[in-house]
Amino acid sequence: MTELQRIKIAVKTLISLGIAKNQEEIGLLMGYKNKSSFSQVLNGKVPLPADFVNRLCKLDRRLVKMWIVNEIGNVLRNEEDSKQVYIENNIHPNKIIEPKEEDHKKDIGIPLIPVEAMAGFASGDVQVMEYDTERFIVPTFKGSDYLIGVRGSSMYPKYNSGDIVACKHLPLDTFFQWNKVYVLDTEQGVLIKRVCKATDEDHILIVSDNKSYDPFELHRQDIRSIAIVMGVIRLE
């Protein structure tokens, strides 16, 4: 995840906390009188000002500068008066639920894990705390086990690099729903692909939505972990 992507998450976080109603108001609070100027910064069309992150963090003391700059820790400080972070999803945007008192516990929400931790996390061999993960409450994705980031363009336009997908862990002997998108940990690495029926029952056909990538068959024995994609969080 790039610094600019983390800044966008921080902006959405401030909006969810009620600091501002929308992105334009965040810009006004930071001193941007022109809506276009603030938007150009967030979209990477102009260089990021040296004091931008400092000005953003001054809007709420709960924002963690080290997370925005170096992805260390969480987007919000772990304080009792801090609310959970809510992010728009592609099914029911702007659906926000006030956290209950017990939701302030550290283990509430869906953990965002590194791609390389997917196999160990799914098998229970990796503790979430080892990665000091962020956790998000996304009501639409209730039942998801973890979130991971999308890398590359093989699933474009369905998923873009930088998107975050919600995953539900499944057993290795799962019955695949053909043409659904799964996250597979294989000897070739972690694949986020559409799974289709292959020429025999021992294989599955791995298909990319980006037609520049050819489909290929994968032996079921080469799969170390399986999760179905429940939905996506997309950065603007």
PDB file of C-alpha atoms in Angstrom, residues 10 70 81 104 123 141 188 195-196 228 233:
ATOM      1  CA  ALA A  10      -7.043   8.454   6.658  1.00  0.00           C
ATOM      2  CA  ASN A  70       5.590   4.211   7.075  1.00  0.00           C
ATOM      3  CA  ASP A  81     -12.540   6.937  22.945  1.00  0.00           C
ATOM      4  CA  HIS A 104     -13.520  -1.143  21.486  1.00  0.00           C
ATOM      5  CA  SER A 123      -4.221 -22.383   8.910  1.00  0.00           C
ATOM      6  CA  PHE A 141     -18.560  -8.390   4.966  1.00  0.00           C
ATOM      7  CA  GLN A 188       3.385 -20.112  -7.363  1.00  0.00           C
ATOM      8  CA  VAL A 195     -11.918 -20.483 -10.716  1.00  0.00           C
ATOM      9  CA  CYS A 196     -13.569 -22.463 -13.503  1.00  0.00           C
ATOM     10  CA  ILE A 228     -13.586 -17.061  -1.359  1.00  0.00           C
ATOM     11  CA  ILE A 233     -12.997  -2.073  -0.680  1.00  0.00           C
TER      12      ILE A 233
END
